[in-house]
Amino acid sequence: MSEQQLNDPLVIAGKSYQSRLLVGTGKYKDLQETGEAIAASGAEIVTVAVRRTNIGQNPDEPNLLDVISPDRYTILPNTAGCYTAQDAVRTCRLARELLDGHDLVKLEVLGDQKTLYPNIVETLSAAETLIKDGFKVMVYTNDDPIVAKHLEEMGCVAVMPLGSLIGSGLGILNPHNIRLIMEEAQVPIIVDAGVGTASDAAVAMEMGCAGVLMNTAIAAANQPVLMASAMRKAIEAGREAFLAGRMPRKAYASASSPLVGTIG
């Protein structure tokens, strides 16, 4: 395998990234731990909940951008906490003002507080408005292949189906649907939500996903900085395994050494 294959970049909206791990900034004990964990993850794209995090809205509070510098990371404002298309669009426009015209956003419109499952009707409406308004939309959605393809055809620059419910740590519960989505996709498919540990991230990458976005799996670990490092390695190992191509599964044993030419 060539060096170029092993170092193939993740390309989103025309920009290349070496890391295929995208991380969030919520649930850490303080900003110092946030910065240390994100650095250990090797992530280049960091998503920020505009409605819950100070990125300049309140000059009297600590600013997340003091530890997550836009000079080092691509800041990905997200619409976490929005339950209507209107609120999501308003949040993205606020982020664009705060970040001097930044137009790459993560869209999520939730259906209810218990499951945080995406409201697809509202998501489609918000995506349409944002794309017309010049935003580059990375969209959180369910694992429906038809919906995923429609979001791509609308103009979303990345489609992010859930592995399982946000913050659940249950891993990828419906890999078959994720594979169906990837078969038809011409934009990056990034698993978003549900990863609990490093093996979950590796599974997503071994399937051929373009990347994985996570927050709770790192922030809620007993040692977030160490888990961030583990996730970095899992993403890299999973990608290499996908590029290498796994051996076929067999129902019966197969000797590791050839039988031809054995002695005795």
PDB file of C-alpha atoms in Angstrom:
ATOM      1  CA  MET A   1       0.000   0.000   0.000  1.00  0.00           C
ATOM      2  CA  SER A   2       1.335   3.406  -0.914  1.00  0.00           C
ATOM      3  CA  GLU A   3       2.128   6.164   1.561  1.00  0.00           C
ATOM      4  CA  GLN A   4      -0.468   8.274  -0.232  1.00  0.00           C
ATOM      5  CA  GLN A   5      -3.196   5.753   0.560  1.00  0.00           C
ATOM      6  CA  LEU A   6      -2.281   5.606   4.239  1.00  0.00           C
ATOM      7  CA  ASN A   7      -2.278   9.392   4.517  1.00  0.00           C
ATOM      8  CA  ASP A   8      -5.360  10.035   2.411  1.00  0.00           C
ATOM      9  CA  PRO A   9      -7.046  13.154   3.739  1.00  0.00           C
ATOM     10  CA  LEU A  10     -10.604  13.716   4.839  1.00  0.00           C
ATOM     11  CA  VAL A  11     -11.982  16.390   2.506  1.00  0.00           C
ATOM     12  CA  ILE A  12     -14.934  18.481   3.645  1.00  0.00           C
ATOM     13  CA  ALA A  13     -16.197  21.412   1.598  1.00  0.00           C
ATOM     14  CA  GLY A  14     -12.944  21.456  -0.363  1.00  0.00           C
ATOM     15  CA  LYS A  15     -10.619  21.550   2.685  1.00  0.00           C
ATOM     16  CA  SER A  16      -8.352  18.624   3.566  1.00  0.00           C
ATOM     17  CA  TYR A  17      -7.800  17.242   7.067  1.00  0.00           C
ATOM     18  CA  GLN A  18      -5.352  14.568   8.159  1.00  0.00           C
ATOM     19  CA  SER A  19      -7.372  13.586  11.235  1.00  0.00           C
ATOM     20  CA  ARG A  20     -10.632  11.715  10.745  1.00  0.00           C
ATOM     21  CA  LEU A  21     -11.651  12.236  14.367  1.00  0.00           C
ATOM     22  CA  LEU A  22     -13.964  15.168  15.062  1.00  0.00           C
ATOM     23  CA  VAL A  23     -14.595  16.098  18.690  1.00  0.00           C
ATOM     24  CA  GLY A  24     -16.914  18.189  20.819  1.00  0.00           C
ATOM     25  CA  THR A  25     -16.244  20.463  23.762  1.00  0.00           C
ATOM     26  CA  GLY A  26     -19.059  19.725  26.239  1.00  0.00           C
ATOM     27  CA  LYS A  27     -19.107  17.909  29.591  1.00  0.00           C
ATOM     28  CA  TYR A  28     -15.468  18.441  30.571  1.00  0.00           C
ATOM     29  CA  LYS A  29     -14.724  19.524  34.139  1.00  0.00           C
ATOM     30  CA  ASP A  30     -13.051  22.759  33.022  1.00  0.00           C
ATOM     31  CA  LEU A  31     -11.511  24.509  30.037  1.00  0.00           C
ATOM     32  CA  GLN A  32      -8.030  23.214  30.821  1.00  0.00           C
ATOM     33  CA  GLU A  33      -9.169  19.605  30.575  1.00  0.00           C
ATOM     34  CA  THR A  34     -11.071  20.478  27.411  1.00  0.00           C
ATOM     35  CA  GLY A  35      -7.961  21.841  25.760  1.00  0.00           C
ATOM     36  CA  GLU A  36      -5.739  18.965  26.884  1.00  0.00           C
ATOM     37  CA  ALA A  37      -8.162  16.272  25.707  1.00  0.00           C
ATOM     38  CA  ILE A  38      -8.713  17.867  22.329  1.00  0.00           C
ATOM     39  CA  ALA A  39      -4.973  18.230  21.816  1.00  0.00           C
ATOM     40  CA  ALA A  40      -4.473  14.551  22.722  1.00  0.00           C
ATOM     41  CA  SER A  41      -7.183  13.508  20.263  1.00  0.00           C
ATOM     42  CA  GLY A  42      -5.305  14.937  17.308  1.00  0.00           C
ATOM     43  CA  ALA A  43      -8.602  16.300  15.984  1.00  0.00           C
ATOM     44  CA  GLU A  44      -8.518  19.233  13.594  1.00  0.00           C
ATOM     45  CA  ILE A  45     -12.279  19.906  13.574  1.00  0.00           C
ATOM     46  CA  VAL A  46     -13.843  20.848  16.902  1.00  0.00           C
ATOM     47  CA  THR A  47     -17.583  21.309  17.237  1.00  0.00           C
ATOM     48  CA  VAL A  48     -19.041  23.876  19.622  1.00  0.00           C
ATOM     49  CA  ALA A  49     -22.614  24.177  20.896  1.00  0.00           C
ATOM     50  CA  VAL A  50     -23.339  27.842  20.277  1.00  0.00           C
ATOM     51  CA  ARG A  51     -26.380  27.892  22.575  1.00  0.00           C
ATOM     52  CA  ARG A  52     -24.430  26.436  25.513  1.00  0.00           C
ATOM     53  CA  THR A  53     -20.861  27.658  25.104  1.00  0.00           C
ATOM     54  CA  ASN A  54     -19.366  31.121  25.228  1.00  0.00           C
ATOM     55  CA  ILE A  55     -17.430  31.891  22.051  1.00  0.00           C
ATOM     56  CA  GLY A  56     -17.754  35.639  22.449  1.00  0.00           C
ATOM     57  CA  GLN A  57     -21.418  36.152  23.269  1.00  0.00           C
ATOM     58  CA  ASN A  58     -20.580  37.058  26.883  1.00  0.00           C
ATOM     59  CA  PRO A  59     -17.344  39.005  27.403  1.00  0.00           C
ATOM     60  CA  ASP A  60     -17.605  38.533  31.194  1.00  0.00           C
ATOM     61  CA  GLU A  61     -17.270  34.713  31.013  1.00  0.00           C
ATOM     62  CA  PRO A  62     -14.348  32.478  30.005  1.00  0.00           C
ATOM     63  CA  ASN A  63     -14.181  32.140  26.240  1.00  0.00           C
ATOM     64  CA  LEU A  64     -13.748  28.618  24.873  1.00  0.00           C
ATOM     65  CA  LEU A  65     -11.758  30.011  21.962  1.00  0.00           C
ATOM     66  CA  ASP A  66      -8.991  30.945  24.416  1.00  0.00           C
ATOM     67  CA  VAL A  67      -8.120  27.228  24.679  1.00  0.00           C
ATOM     68  CA  ILE A  68      -9.472  26.057  21.304  1.00  0.00           C
ATOM     69  CA  SER A  69      -7.875  28.559  18.982  1.00  0.00           C
ATOM     70  CA  PRO A  70      -9.406  29.075  15.521  1.00  0.00           C
ATOM     71  CA  ASP A  71      -5.821  29.457  14.307  1.00  0.00           C
ATOM     72  CA  ARG A  72      -5.169  25.818  15.186  1.00  0.00           C
ATOM     73  CA  TYR A  73      -8.572  24.169  14.760  1.00  0.00           C
ATOM     74  CA  THR A  74     -11.506  24.411  12.386  1.00  0.00           C
ATOM     75  CA  ILE A  75     -14.320  25.504  14.666  1.00  0.00           C
ATOM     76  CA  LEU A  76     -17.594  23.789  13.783  1.00  0.00           C
ATOM     77  CA  PRO A  77     -20.536  25.634  15.376  1.00  0.00           C
ATOM     78  CA  ASN A  78     -23.456  23.305  16.040  1.00  0.00           C
ATOM     79  CA  THR A  79     -27.132  23.753  16.794  1.00  0.00           C
ATOM     80  CA  ALA A  80     -27.355  21.407  19.778  1.00  0.00           C
ATOM     81  CA  GLY A  81     -30.413  22.198  21.874  1.00  0.00           C
ATOM     82  CA  CYS A  82     -32.500  23.336  18.900  1.00  0.00           C
ATOM     83  CA  TYR A  83     -35.894  21.686  18.371  1.00  0.00           C
ATOM     84  CA  THR A  84     -37.148  23.738  15.432  1.00  0.00           C
ATOM     85  CA  ALA A  85     -35.723  24.705  12.070  1.00  0.00           C
ATOM     86  CA  GLN A  86     -36.191  28.353  12.958  1.00  0.00           C
ATOM     87  CA  ASP A  87     -34.051  28.089  16.095  1.00  0.00           C
ATOM     88  CA  ALA A  88     -31.362  26.148  14.246  1.00  0.00           C
ATOM     89  CA  VAL A  89     -31.133  28.724  11.454  1.00  0.00           C
ATOM     90  CA  ARG A  90     -30.992  31.575  13.973  1.00  0.00           C
ATOM     91  CA  THR A  91     -28.198  29.819  15.865  1.00  0.00           C
ATOM     92  CA  CYS A  92     -26.103  29.315  12.731  1.00  0.00           C
ATOM     93  CA  ARG A  93     -26.493  32.950  11.769  1.00  0.00           C
ATOM     94  CA  LEU A  94     -25.379  33.998  15.263  1.00  0.00           C
ATOM     95  CA  ALA A  95     -22.319  31.772  14.955  1.00  0.00           C
ATOM     96  CA  ARG A  96     -21.464  33.330  11.607  1.00  0.00           C
ATOM     97  CA  GLU A  97     -21.510  36.775  13.181  1.00  0.00           C
ATOM     98  CA  LEU A  98     -19.402  35.697  16.175  1.00  0.00           C
ATOM     99  CA  LEU A  99     -16.838  33.936  13.994  1.00  0.00           C
ATOM    100  CA  ASP A 100     -16.398  36.653  11.369  1.00  0.00           C
ATOM    101  CA  GLY A 101     -18.333  35.092   8.519  1.00  0.00           C
ATOM    102  CA  HIS A 102     -17.489  31.437   9.214  1.00  0.00           C
ATOM    103  CA  ASP A 103     -19.888  29.356   7.130  1.00  0.00           C
ATOM    104  CA  LEU A 104     -19.162  25.686   8.009  1.00  0.00           C
ATOM    105  CA  VAL A 105     -21.773  24.482  10.507  1.00  0.00           C
ATOM    106  CA  LYS A 106     -23.094  21.295  12.031  1.00  0.00           C
ATOM    107  CA  LEU A 107     -26.875  21.153  11.816  1.00  0.00           C
ATOM    108  CA  GLU A 108     -28.883  19.125  14.280  1.00  0.00           C
ATOM    109  CA  VAL A 109     -32.573  19.618  15.002  1.00  0.00           C
ATOM    110  CA  LEU A 110     -33.784  17.366  17.792  1.00  0.00           C
ATOM    111  CA  GLY A 111     -37.153  15.710  18.188  1.00  0.00           C
ATOM    112  CA  ASP A 112     -37.437  15.301  21.950  1.00  0.00           C
ATOM    113  CA  GLN A 113     -35.371  15.607  25.125  1.00  0.00           C
ATOM    114  CA  LYS A 114     -35.555  11.930  26.070  1.00  0.00           C
ATOM    115  CA  THR A 115     -33.929  10.422  22.971  1.00  0.00           C
ATOM    116  CA  LEU A 116     -32.373  13.494  21.290  1.00  0.00           C
ATOM    117  CA  TYR A 117     -33.347  11.736  18.078  1.00  0.00           C
ATOM    118  CA  PRO A 118     -33.254  14.002  15.021  1.00  0.00           C
ATOM    119  CA  ASN A 119     -36.479  15.591  13.820  1.00  0.00           C
ATOM    120  CA  ILE A 120     -36.063  14.918  10.111  1.00  0.00           C
ATOM    121  CA  VAL A 121     -38.851  17.218   8.923  1.00  0.00           C
ATOM    122  CA  GLU A 122     -37.339  20.182  10.757  1.00  0.00           C
ATOM    123  CA  THR A 123     -33.813  19.147   9.762  1.00  0.00           C
ATOM    124  CA  LEU A 124     -34.716  19.155   6.066  1.00  0.00           C
ATOM    125  CA  SER A 125     -36.336  22.553   6.393  1.00  0.00           C
ATOM    126  CA  ALA A 126     -33.357  24.052   8.214  1.00  0.00           C
ATOM    127  CA  ALA A 127     -30.857  22.531   5.777  1.00  0.00           C
ATOM    128  CA  GLU A 128     -32.691  24.028   2.807  1.00  0.00           C
ATOM    129  CA  THR A 129     -32.701  27.506   4.357  1.00  0.00           C
ATOM    130  CA  LEU A 130     -29.076  27.380   5.462  1.00  0.00           C
ATOM    131  CA  ILE A 131     -27.775  26.142   2.105  1.00  0.00           C
ATOM    132  CA  LYS A 132     -29.654  28.919   0.307  1.00  0.00           C
ATOM    133  CA  ASP A 133     -28.099  31.356   2.792  1.00  0.00           C
ATOM    134  CA  GLY A 134     -24.588  30.271   1.831  1.00  0.00           C
ATOM    135  CA  PHE A 135     -23.773  27.917   4.688  1.00  0.00           C
ATOM    136  CA  LYS A 136     -21.784  24.720   4.243  1.00  0.00           C
ATOM    137  CA  VAL A 137     -23.886  22.235   6.183  1.00  0.00           C
ATOM    138  CA  MET A 138     -22.705  19.081   7.904  1.00  0.00           C
ATOM    139  CA  VAL A 139     -25.922  17.435   9.004  1.00  0.00           C
ATOM    140  CA  TYR A 140     -26.788  15.084  11.874  1.00  0.00           C
ATOM    141  CA  THR A 141     -29.494  12.660  10.827  1.00  0.00           C
ATOM    142  CA  ASN A 142     -30.953   9.223  11.456  1.00  0.00           C
ATOM    143  CA  ASP A 143     -29.652   6.112   9.692  1.00  0.00           C
ATOM    144  CA  ASP A 144     -32.265   6.160   6.916  1.00  0.00           C
ATOM    145  CA  PRO A 145     -30.469   5.794   3.544  1.00  0.00           C
ATOM    146  CA  ILE A 146     -33.225   7.648   1.672  1.00  0.00           C
ATOM    147  CA  VAL A 147     -33.060  10.643   4.004  1.00  0.00           C
ATOM    148  CA  ALA A 148     -29.260  10.642   3.886  1.00  0.00           C
ATOM    149  CA  LYS A 149     -29.233  10.707   0.080  1.00  0.00           C
ATOM    150  CA  HIS A 150     -31.809  13.483  -0.004  1.00  0.00           C
ATOM    151  CA  LEU A 151     -29.703  15.620   2.353  1.00  0.00           C
ATOM    152  CA  GLU A 152     -26.699  15.078   0.115  1.00  0.00           C
ATOM    153  CA  GLU A 153     -28.668  16.010  -3.007  1.00  0.00           C
ATOM    154  CA  MET A 154     -29.874  19.184  -1.293  1.00  0.00           C
ATOM    155  CA  GLY A 155     -26.246  20.268  -1.001  1.00  0.00           C
ATOM    156  CA  CYS A 156     -25.060  19.207   2.464  1.00  0.00           C
ATOM    157  CA  VAL A 157     -21.262  18.862   2.444  1.00  0.00           C
ATOM    158  CA  ALA A 158     -21.254  15.904   4.865  1.00  0.00           C
ATOM    159  CA  VAL A 159     -23.956  13.584   6.148  1.00  0.00           C
ATOM    160  CA  MET A 160     -23.647  12.347   9.737  1.00  0.00           C
ATOM    161  CA  PRO A 161     -25.928   9.445  10.636  1.00  0.00           C
ATOM    162  CA  LEU A 162     -26.152   8.439  14.275  1.00  0.00           C
ATOM    163  CA  GLY A 163     -24.500   5.242  15.450  1.00  0.00           C
ATOM    164  CA  SER A 164     -26.897   5.206  18.389  1.00  0.00           C
ATOM    165  CA  LEU A 165     -28.510   7.852  20.603  1.00  0.00           C
ATOM    166  CA  ILE A 166     -26.453  10.891  21.575  1.00  0.00           C
ATOM    167  CA  GLY A 167     -24.477  10.228  24.750  1.00  0.00           C
ATOM    168  CA  SER A 168     -25.640   6.610  25.021  1.00  0.00           C
ATOM    169  CA  GLY A 169     -22.288   4.922  24.404  1.00  0.00           C
ATOM    170  CA  LEU A 170     -24.067   1.978  22.776  1.00  0.00           C
ATOM    171  CA  GLY A 171     -21.878   1.930  19.669  1.00  0.00           C
ATOM    172  CA  ILE A 172     -23.121   1.381  16.121  1.00  0.00           C
ATOM    173  CA  LEU A 173     -26.430  -0.445  16.455  1.00  0.00           C
ATOM    174  CA  ASN A 174     -27.379  -0.581  12.775  1.00  0.00           C
ATOM    175  CA  PRO A 175     -24.219  -1.097  10.709  1.00  0.00           C
ATOM    176  CA  HIS A 176     -26.229  -2.417   7.757  1.00  0.00           C
ATOM    177  CA  ASN A 177     -27.977   0.921   7.247  1.00  0.00           C
ATOM    178  CA  ILE A 178     -24.720   2.828   7.612  1.00  0.00           C
ATOM    179  CA  ARG A 179     -23.256   0.665   4.844  1.00  0.00           C
ATOM    180  CA  LEU A 180     -26.272   1.339   2.634  1.00  0.00           C
ATOM    181  CA  ILE A 181     -25.796   5.071   3.158  1.00  0.00           C
ATOM    182  CA  MET A 182     -22.107   4.846   2.239  1.00  0.00           C
ATOM    183  CA  GLU A 183     -22.815   2.844  -0.923  1.00  0.00           C
ATOM    184  CA  GLU A 184     -24.725   5.754  -2.454  1.00  0.00           C
ATOM    185  CA  ALA A 185     -22.818   8.678  -0.994  1.00  0.00           C
ATOM    186  CA  GLN A 186     -20.676  11.171  -2.881  1.00  0.00           C
ATOM    187  CA  VAL A 187     -19.942  13.232   0.257  1.00  0.00           C
ATOM    188  CA  PRO A 188     -18.232  12.163   3.499  1.00  0.00           C
ATOM    189  CA  ILE A 189     -20.320   9.936   5.776  1.00  0.00           C
ATOM    190  CA  ILE A 190     -19.330  10.585   9.374  1.00  0.00           C
ATOM    191  CA  VAL A 191     -20.766   8.582  12.256  1.00  0.00           C
ATOM    192  CA  ASP A 192     -22.096  11.079  14.775  1.00  0.00           C
ATOM    193  CA  ALA A 193     -23.301   9.999  18.232  1.00  0.00           C
ATOM    194  CA  GLY A 194     -23.294   6.767  20.190  1.00  0.00           C
ATOM    195  CA  VAL A 195     -19.596   5.889  20.311  1.00  0.00           C
ATOM    196  CA  GLY A 196     -18.660   4.668  23.786  1.00  0.00           C
ATOM    197  CA  THR A 197     -15.096   3.447  23.565  1.00  0.00           C
ATOM    198  CA  ALA A 198     -12.186   3.029  21.178  1.00  0.00           C
ATOM    199  CA  SER A 199     -13.416  -0.236  19.661  1.00  0.00           C
ATOM    200  CA  ASP A 200     -16.654   1.495  18.558  1.00  0.00           C
ATOM    201  CA  ALA A 201     -14.609   4.112  16.707  1.00  0.00           C
ATOM    202  CA  ALA A 202     -12.464   1.435  15.082  1.00  0.00           C
ATOM    203  CA  VAL A 203     -15.564  -0.437  13.894  1.00  0.00           C
ATOM    204  CA  ALA A 204     -16.903   2.683  12.199  1.00  0.00           C
ATOM    205  CA  MET A 205     -13.629   3.249  10.399  1.00  0.00           C
ATOM    206  CA  GLU A 206     -13.234  -0.412   9.416  1.00  0.00           C
ATOM    207  CA  MET A 207     -16.666  -0.182   7.777  1.00  0.00           C
ATOM    208  CA  GLY A 208     -15.352   2.610   5.573  1.00  0.00           C
ATOM    209  CA  CYS A 209     -16.853   5.672   7.244  1.00  0.00           C
ATOM    210  CA  ALA A 210     -15.031   8.875   6.398  1.00  0.00           C
ATOM    211  CA  GLY A 211     -14.762   9.850  10.049  1.00  0.00           C
ATOM    212  CA  VAL A 212     -16.311   9.790  13.503  1.00  0.00           C
ATOM    213  CA  LEU A 213     -17.609  12.680  15.594  1.00  0.00           C
ATOM    214  CA  MET A 214     -17.777  12.207  19.345  1.00  0.00           C
ATOM    215  CA  ASN A 215     -17.907  14.096  22.619  1.00  0.00           C
ATOM    216  CA  THR A 216     -19.273  12.149  25.591  1.00  0.00           C
ATOM    217  CA  ALA A 217     -17.126   9.072  24.935  1.00  0.00           C
ATOM    218  CA  ILE A 218     -14.067  11.196  25.702  1.00  0.00           C
ATOM    219  CA  ALA A 219     -15.417  13.767  28.149  1.00  0.00           C
ATOM    220  CA  ALA A 220     -17.256  11.227  30.350  1.00  0.00           C
ATOM    221  CA  ALA A 221     -14.337   8.781  30.574  1.00  0.00           C
ATOM    222  CA  ASN A 222     -12.580   8.415  33.917  1.00  0.00           C
ATOM    223  CA  GLN A 223      -9.479   9.894  32.278  1.00  0.00           C
ATOM    224  CA  PRO A 224     -10.615  12.021  29.327  1.00  0.00           C
ATOM    225  CA  VAL A 225      -7.139  12.916  28.080  1.00  0.00           C
ATOM    226  CA  LEU A 226      -6.103   9.260  27.992  1.00  0.00           C
ATOM    227  CA  MET A 227      -9.360   8.286  26.250  1.00  0.00           C
ATOM    228  CA  ALA A 228      -8.798  11.014  23.687  1.00  0.00           C
ATOM    229  CA  SER A 229      -5.427   9.466  22.907  1.00  0.00           C
ATOM    230  CA  ALA A 230      -7.037   6.023  22.623  1.00  0.00           C
ATOM    231  CA  MET A 231      -9.658   7.370  20.218  1.00  0.00           C
ATOM    232  CA  ARG A 232      -6.968   8.904  18.044  1.00  0.00           C
ATOM    233  CA  LYS A 233      -5.233   5.548  17.716  1.00  0.00           C
ATOM    234  CA  ALA A 234      -8.496   3.682  17.129  1.00  0.00           C
ATOM    235  CA  ILE A 235      -9.453   5.980  14.263  1.00  0.00           C
ATOM    236  CA  GLU A 236      -6.043   5.560  12.661  1.00  0.00           C
ATOM    237  CA  ALA A 237      -6.024   1.763  13.118  1.00  0.00           C
ATOM    238  CA  GLY A 238      -9.561   1.400  11.814  1.00  0.00           C
ATOM    239  CA  ARG A 239      -8.772   3.441   8.724  1.00  0.00           C
ATOM    240  CA  GLU A 240      -5.649   1.401   7.999  1.00  0.00           C
ATOM    241  CA  ALA A 241      -7.612  -1.839   8.436  1.00  0.00           C
ATOM    242  CA  PHE A 242     -10.239  -0.607   5.981  1.00  0.00           C
ATOM    243  CA  LEU A 243      -7.605   0.315   3.415  1.00  0.00           C
ATOM    244  CA  ALA A 244      -5.805  -2.999   3.943  1.00  0.00           C
ATOM    245  CA  GLY A 245      -8.967  -5.064   3.427  1.00  0.00           C
ATOM    246  CA  ARG A 246      -9.832  -7.710   5.994  1.00  0.00           C
ATOM    247  CA  MET A 247      -9.574 -11.439   5.362  1.00  0.00           C
ATOM    248  CA  PRO A 248     -12.810 -13.212   4.386  1.00  0.00           C
ATOM    249  CA  ARG A 249     -14.838 -14.802   7.160  1.00  0.00           C
ATOM    250  CA  LYS A 250     -14.907 -18.605   7.041  1.00  0.00           C
ATOM    251  CA  ALA A 251     -17.147 -21.129   8.737  1.00  0.00           C
ATOM    252  CA  TYR A 252     -14.274 -23.543   9.454  1.00  0.00           C
ATOM    253  CA  ALA A 253     -10.631 -23.462  10.417  1.00  0.00           C
ATOM    254  CA  SER A 254      -7.885 -22.805   7.899  1.00  0.00           C
ATOM    255  CA  ALA A 255      -4.270 -23.636   8.744  1.00  0.00           C
ATOM    256  CA  SER A 256      -1.980 -20.640   8.950  1.00  0.00           C
ATOM    257  CA  SER A 257       0.846 -22.593   7.310  1.00  0.00           C
ATOM    258  CA  PRO A 258       0.399 -24.322   3.930  1.00  0.00           C
ATOM    259  CA  LEU A 259       0.083 -28.124   3.967  1.00  0.00           C
ATOM    260  CA  VAL A 260       2.023 -28.581   0.731  1.00  0.00           C
ATOM    261  CA  GLY A 261       5.528 -29.843   1.389  1.00  0.00           C
ATOM    262  CA  THR A 262       4.974 -30.848   5.024  1.00  0.00           C
ATOM    263  CA  ILE A 263       7.361 -33.397   6.515  1.00  0.00           C
ATOM    264  CA  GLY A 264       6.294 -36.915   7.518  1.00  0.00           C
TER     265      GLY A 264
END
